[in-house]
Amino acid sequence: MAFMIRSAFMKSRTVLPGLCVMRTMSSGGPTPPYTTLSISQPSSSVTYVELHRPEKRNAMNKAFWREMVECFTQIAEDPECRVVVVSGAGKAFTAGIDLMDMASEVLQPAEGDMARNAWNMRRIITKYQETFSVIEKCPKPVVVAVHGACVGGGVDLITACDIRLCTQDAWFQVKEVDIGLAADVGTLQRLPKVIGSRSLVNELALTARKMYADEAKDSGLVSRVFPDKEAMMAGALEMAREIAGRSPVAVQGTKVNLIYSRDHSVAEGLDYMATWNMSMLQTEDVMKSAVASMEKKNPKTITFSKL
Amino acid sequence: MAFMIRSAFMKSRTVLPGLCVMRTMSSGGPTPPYTTLSISQPSSSVTYVELHRPEKRNAMNKAFWREMVECFTQIAEDPECRVVVVSGAGKAFTAGIDLMDMASEVLQPAEGDMARNAWNMRRIITKYQETFSVIEKCPKPVVVAVHGACVGGGVDLITACDIRLCTQDAWFQVKEVDIGLAADVGTLQRLPKVIGSRSLVNELALTARKMYADEAKDSGLVSRVFPDKEAMMAGALEMAREIAGRSPVAVQGTKVNLIYSRDHSVAEGLDYMATWNMSMLQTEDVMKSAVASMEKKNPKTITFSKL
Amino acid sequence: MAFMIRSAFMKSRTVLPGLCVMRTMSSGGPTPPYTTLSISQPSSSVTYVELHRPEKRNAMNKAFWREMVECFTQIAEDPECRVVVVSGAGKAFTAGIDLMDMASEVLQPAEGDMARNAWNMRRIITKYQETFSVIEKCPKPVVVAVHGACVGGGVDLITACDIRLCTQDAWFQVKEVDIGLAADVGTLQRLPKVIGSRSLVNELALTARKMYADEAKDSGLVSRVFPDKEAMMAGALEMAREIAGRSPVAVQGTKVNLIYSRDHSVAEGLDYMATWNMSMLQTEDVMKSAVASMEKKNPKTITFSKL
Amino acid sequence: MAFMIRSAFMKSRTVLPGLCVMRTMSSGGPTPPYTTLSISQPSSSVTYVELHRPEKRNAMNKAFWREMVECFTQIAEDPECRVVVVSGAGKAFTAGIDLMDMASEVLQPAEGDMARNAWNMRRIITKYQETFSVIEKCPKPVVVAVHGACVGGGVDLITACDIRLCTQDAWFQVKEVDIGLAADVGTLQRLPKVIGSRSLVNELALTARKMYADEAKDSGLVSRVFPDKEAMMAGALEMAREIAGRSPVAVQGTKVNLIYSRDHSVAEGLDYMATWNMSMLQTEDVMKSAVASMEKKNPKTITFSKL
Amino acid sequence: MAFMIRSAFMKSRTVLPGLCVMRTMSSGGPTPPYTTLSISQPSSSVTYVELHRPEKRNAMNKAFWREMVECFTQIAEDPECRVVVVSGAGKAFTAGIDLMDMASEVLQPAEGDMARNAWNMRRIITKYQETFSVIEKCPKPVVVAVHGACVGGGVDLITACDIRLCTQDAWFQVKEVDIGLAADVGTLQRLPKVIGSRSLVNELALTARKMYADEAKDSGLVSRVFPDKEAMMAGALEMAREIAGRSPVAVQGTKVNLIYSRDHSVAEGLDYMATWNMSMLQTEDVMKSAVASMEKKNPKTITFSKL
Amino acid sequence: MAFMIRSAFMKSRTVLPGLCVMRTMSSGGPTPPYTTLSISQPSSSVTYVELHRPEKRNAMNKAFWREMVECFTQIAEDPECRVVVVSGAGKAFTAGIDLMDMASEVLQPAEGDMARNAWNMRRIITKYQETFSVIEKCPKPVVVAVHGACVGGGVDLITACDIRLCTQDAWFQVKEVDIGLAADVGTLQRLPKVIGSRSLVNELALTARKMYADEAKDSGLVSRVFPDKEAMMAGALEMAREIAGRSPVAVQGTKVNLIYSRDHSVAEGLDYMATWNMSMLQTEDVMKSAVASMEKKNPKTITFSKL
C-alpha cells in the first residue's frame, strides 16, 4: 500500500502549488485503496487527508473507521511527511457516524448472554477509540479545517487533532445524547482538555445543542476562524508549510511532549522532557538552526534531514 | 423524609408550567423538614432546589451544610428526577458562610492539645467538603443560576455544579483570604479546572476581588449571561427540560464520565468509558433514540423508562 | 548574601512610595552580588525583582540562570517578603536565552560517547528547569508584568509565575522550534495548564508565531492588559499591596494548594487541603480577620505576624 | 445506638482481664442492635468485634453487610477506642457470602432494560465495597485473627484489616471464580498489595485453591501463626494492648499515612506526611513520650488524652 | 493464519490426553507459519505455546519477537482458548536475546544524526516492549513453566505472565548490565511488582547474579517448584485445566482487574471493578455456578459458553 | 571540599585491598570536614561511607542530617564513584535520632501562633526527608550493611538504600510510635514498597517491636544475612566490586529506572524506559560488553569510561 500512496503523492506534486492544488485535490475522489479518504501532498512534506464521501456528508461508515487507522499508521511511519492537514469534501466536514451502515455493529439484538455481549461491545468500542487515538499517537502535527457541520463523531475526531481551524459557517454538535448514549470514542475525554470553559463543555455534551463558529473561537475550540472554505484551506496550508519548514526533530518532539504533559503533573512532564531532550538536543538541527538564527535567516531556508 | 419531599413535588405539579411556576416557587419558604432549602418540581423530571434564607442573603449556616447533603443524597436516589436546577431566593445567590452562626465550629479557642484540635478540625473540614462533593457524586446534571452576589462558599458551591448561568448583575468573589484562610471546601481544587485562565484564577483567589458577569462569561466560569433573573430562570428551566427529555442512561452516563475524565489521563478515561458503555450501550434507549433520529423526530418525544 | 539584599531593601525603603519608586528602581542597575537582577522593596512586604540587562534586552545568560535560583530561594525564606513583582528593565521583558553566551553549554560538539553526552545534557536541562520551578516552589505569590518582547525562555519564566499582566505593546513567542528544539524548561508543561485553548497552545508552540496582547488577554494567558508600562507597574504594585495586606498564612496556603490542585485529582486536592488547614485554621489570623470582617474593616488595616 | 454499645463495653469491663475475657466474650451472642456482630471491650481502649453467626459459619448475610458499616463508622468516632480486634465465633472465621440470603440481590432475573439493571448492580456493588472500606477509613488499627475457614468475602474482609494473624488450622480461599464472578469487593485490589508474590496472588484468584497457614505465613498474608485459637486470641489481645498503650496521635497518624503511601508515589507520600506532621508533632504526646524515653520508662506507663 | 493454527489444534486434539500429550508436543518442531514457536492444544480450552529453537537454547531472534505478538494477538481473539501454558523446548527455558541475530538492530553504527538514531531506537524498543505486553493484554491467564536457564529476555517474558512455576534445576538471571545496558523490555518495570523483596530485585538487576529455584520460591517469583520438567508440565497442565474449567467470564475478568489494580490506587481499582461487574455479574455463568455450588458440584462439571 | 574527600580516597587507595582495608577504615574517625561520617575508597570506583559516632551508637545528631546531604550530593557528582557501601562504626549500625541533640528542633515550646509553628515545622520535616531522599536521587547504587541495632531513623535510612545486607545479630525497630509520633522521614512511605508483607509492615510500625535478622531475611527487608560483621563487610565489598566492574551507563540507568518504576504504572515505566534508552543504548559500552560477552570474557575485564 505504501507504494500506491507514494505514487498518489507523486501525481499531486506535479500540479500547481498552493490554493489551486487544494481545490484540485478534492475533485478526484478517494485515493485507492481507500474508499472514504483522499490523500495527497499539496506541498513539500505536507500530507493532506480529505474525508471523501461528500454525497453522504462524509458520514463515518464501517470503512472509514478502519481506513483512518491504516492511513495515520502509515503517515506516522512516512519520513516524507512532517505535518498533516485534514478537512472534509463537499458541503460539510462530517455528519458523524453513519447510523445506517453501522447499525449492525452498534445496535445489537438483546440475545444471548448479557456478559458475553458486553465483552464483545467493549472490544468494538476500544477498536473505534483507536481510530482517533492514532491521530494523537502520530508524532506529526495534525491541523484540522472544519466547514459546515461537524457532528457527533466529527467532534471526537477534531479533538484528537492538534490545531483546529474553521469557517464562519461551521457548527459543532456533541450529538450522542440524542441517540441515547454517552459519547464513547473521545469527546468526553478530550473536549474538556481542549476548551477552557467546563460549563460550556457540560452544556454541549448534555443538551446536544449546536455551537457556531464565534462561540467556538471564544471558547478556544478553534484558534482561527476564516470567512470561507477557500480562505481556510489557504490558511491551513500556509500554517502547515510553516510547521513543515522547521526541524522535524523539534516539531515532533514538541507534539509528543505536549500530549505527555496533558496527562501528567508538571513535575513528571519536566522529568520526561529532560530525558527526551538529553538525546534530541544533540541533533545537528540545533546547530543549523542556531546558526541561521544568529544570521537572521528564516528557519524555512534550512534543509533538515528526514526523521 | 422521602414522603414529604415527594408530596412537595405533587403540589408544585398542579400549578402552571414554566415561568409562572418559577416565580411561584420561591414565594413559599423552605420545604420542611428543610429550613434553608426550598424543593419543588417545576417540570416533569426536573427538581428545583432554591437556597432559601433570603433575609440573610442565603448565608450558609450550620443547618445549610447538613441539609445540602441530605437533599442531594435523596435526589441522587430519586428515579423521578433527571436534572436539577439550583438558584437563590431574594436579592442575591448567597453571601457565603454565615460567620455568626458558624463561629463556634470554625473559630475554636486555642486550648487543649494542638494535635487533638487539628484532628477535630480535619474531621469538620472533610465533612463540609462533602456538602459540595455530593453535587458531583449525584449523577443527575445540576444547572446553577446565579444572580446578585455569589461570595465565598457560594463559589465552592457553583464550581461543583455542572452548568453555570448568571444574570447581568451577578458578581463572584473568592472571599476566603479576607478572613484569614485558604478556601478549603472546593474552590481551590475546582475553580482552576472550570476556568481557562490560570492567571485569573490566581488573581481572584489571592486578592479576593469581585468578578462581574462579563468577565465571568469571557473566562468561561458561566456559559450564558441573561439580562435579569426572570429571563435566567426561564432559560435554566428550558435547558433543564432539554436535558430531562433525553435518555437518562445517556445523560447520567455522560456526567459520570465527564467527571471521571477531569481527574484522569485521556487513556484512562477512554478505558473507563469503554468499560462503562459495554453495558450501557445495550440499553433500549439507543434503539428508541436511533429510530426516532432516523425518523427525524425530536428526542423529547420519546418516553424513556426511569433510571 | 542575606545581609546585602536586606540592605538593598533598606535603601529602597527610604525613597518615595508607589509609582515613583518603581520608576526609580530600574535606574540603578543590578543589585550586587547579582549581575542580571535588580532587587528592591517598593512597598512594605513587597519584593520587586527586575530582569536587568537592558542593553541585551534582558537576554538570559549563564549568570541569569544561576541568579534566579539564588534570588527566589532567598525570597522563599525571607519573612519580610509576602509577594513578589517581576518585570524587565529597558525596552523589552526579555529576548529569551542568550544564545551567544549559552552556546558552550547547549551546543556541544558531537564528540565522545553519546550516552555520556546525553547523561551530561540531562543534568544541565534539569538544572535549568529548576531556575523556573523555584518560582513555583516559593510560597509567596509572584506577579509578572510584561512589556514589549517576551520570547522563548521568557514564556517559560512567566508560565511559572502566578499572575500575568502585560502592556498593550507586549508580544509573546514560543521560539524554540525556530532553533531546532522542543522547549524544555517549562513552556510545554505549563502553558497548556495556564491557557484555556489547547488549539492555540499547539499553534504557538509548533509555528513559533507571535501572539499580541489582545489575544493573550482573550486566551487567558494574562488577566489584565494596561495601556503602557507605567500604568502596568502601578497596577502590579497596587495588586501586590492588596495581596501583601492580607494574612500571609491565608495567601501562601492558597498558593501552595492551587499548585497542588493543578497536579492532582479533585479528591486528592481536597484531602490535602483538609490536612493542610487542620493546623492553618488554628491561626490567630482567622480570628483577627473575622473580627475585622464583622466590624466591616478593610483586611489591610490588620497587622499580621511574619510567617 | 451509641449508648447501647457503650453499655455493652461497661458490662465487659467488669469481668476478668485478658484471656478469660476473650473466652467469655464469644459465649454471649450478638450485641443488640446487631444480629451478626458481638461487640465488647476486653481491655482498656481495645474494641473487640466478633463475627457472630456461628451456626452459619459466620456467613455474610444482608444484615452483616449493613452492620459492619454501622459498627466501624461508630468505632471510628468512638474516643474510647484506640485499636480493634476482629475474629469469628464458632468453628471458622467465615464461610464468606451467604448465597441463600443474598441471592435476591446478586442473582437478578434477566428482565427489563439491561442498562438499568447494570446501573442498579453498580450501586449495589459500590455499597458492598464500602462494607470493607470502612475498616480502612477507620483510623484505629484493626488486628484480625483467623481460625479455620476464611473463604470468599472473608478474604475481602481481612485484606482491608491492618494486621493479620491466624491459627495453624486456618485456610484461605479466594472462592469467587467458583461461583462465576470476579471478586468485586476488594480482594483483587488489596490482596496484591498485601502479599509479596504476585504469582501466588494470581494462582489463588484464578484457581480458587485453598492456602493453608504455613503458606499464608511464608507469603506474608499473615505475620504470625499460633498453634490454636486460644493462643491466637491471647496474642491478638496482647498486641492490641501494646498498640493501645501508645500515643493515639502517633498510632492513628501512622495508620492514615501507611494507607496513603500505598496509593501514592514516595514523593507524594512524603509531602503528605510533612503536611500531616506539621500539626501532629506539636502534640503534648511527643514531649510526654520523649521524657519517658529518656527516663527509660515503658510508653505504656504514660497517660495520653483521648483523640 | 487462523486456519492453520486451528488445524494444528485439531491434530493435537486427537492424541492422548495429559502428560503424554505434553511429551509428544515438543517433539514436533515449530508450528508453521511460526519458526520459533510450537502451538498445540493439550486439553480442552488450553493452548500450549512452546519456545522452540532448542538447538539455540530458545534464544530470542528477530523472528521470535515478531511471532510472539502474532501468536498472542491470535490467542486473545480465539474463543476456544481459555488459558495458556508457556514453556521452552530442549535443555533450557531460554538463553535470552540472540545477540548474533539481533546485533544489526541493537548495535547500530554511530553514524548520522544522533537524534535521528535515537528516534529510530525508541521505535525499536517500543516495538520489542510490545512483544511481552501482549501477554498482559491477552485476557486469558498465562502459566509459564521454567526449567534450566531463564536469562535476560527470559525474565522480561516470565514477569509478564500471570503464574510462574519452575523446576528444581531452574535459574534466573537479569543479564542486561553484563552487556552494558539497562533492561528495557519489562524486567525493571515488572519484576519489582512481582517479587516482595526490593533489595533482592535491586541485587539481581545490578549484579546480574544467578538466582536458583529455592530463592525464586522464597522470594515469590515462582509460586511452585517441581522436582523435574515432567512433573512441572503435569502440574502446569493440571493447573491450566482447573482454570479452563471455570467460567471464562469470571476468569478473564479476574485477570483484567488484577492487572488494572496493580497500576492504580485501591479506590480507583474498586471503582473500575464495580463498573466492570455491573454487566459481568448479569452473566448466566453466575446462576449456573451458584446452583452447582449449592448442589455441591465441582465447577468443572458445568458447561460454560465461549467468550 | 571536593579536594579533601578526593585526598581521603587517595590515602585509602594505598592500603591493602579488601577485608583489611575495611577493618582499617573504621579505625580512623570521621573524615574532615565531616564530624559524623568517615569516607574512604576501599576499592576502585567504590566509595565507602561509614556512620562514625561509635561512642553514641551512631545516633543521628544535627550535624549528621546536614552531612548526609552534602556527602551524597558530592557522591552523585563524583565521576570516580560507581557504587557506595554504607555501614556503621562500633557496636551498632545506629541508635536512630539523637533526641538530646535534636530536642531543640523537634520539641518546640507551644508558644506563638500555631499556624506559624506548623509552617516552620513543615519546613524542618521536609529538610530532614531530603537527608535520605538524596540517597535515592544519587544514581549510584547504595549497598547498606547493618550490624547490631538499626533503630528509628536507621530504618528510614536503609529503606532509601538499594540493597540491604545484615549480620546474624542485627535487629530493626520502627521506633517512632514510642516517642509519640508517626515516622515522617521515609519509613512509612518506603518500607511497604521494600517488604512483601503488609501485615508485617503494619505490625512493626504500630507496635515498635524489634525484628531480628531471620525475619528480616524472610520478609525480604534484607537480601542476605552474614554470620558476623567481618563476613558482611567482605560480602558487601565483593558485591560493590561486582557492580563497579560493570558499565556505569548500564548500572546507573538501571537504578534510575527501578526507582521510576516503583512510583509509576508499568505502561508509564515502559514509556520512560524507551525514552531513556533511545540515547543510552547508543553508548560504546554496549558494543564493548557485547563483544566481551561473545568472547566469553568477564565484564569486569572491560574498561569503561567515567560517567
Coordinates of C-alpha atoms in Angstrom, one line a residue, chain B residues 88 125 162:
Chain B
G88 CA -31.1 31.6 45.4
I125 CA -13.4 20.3 57.1
D162 CA -22.2 21.1 36.0

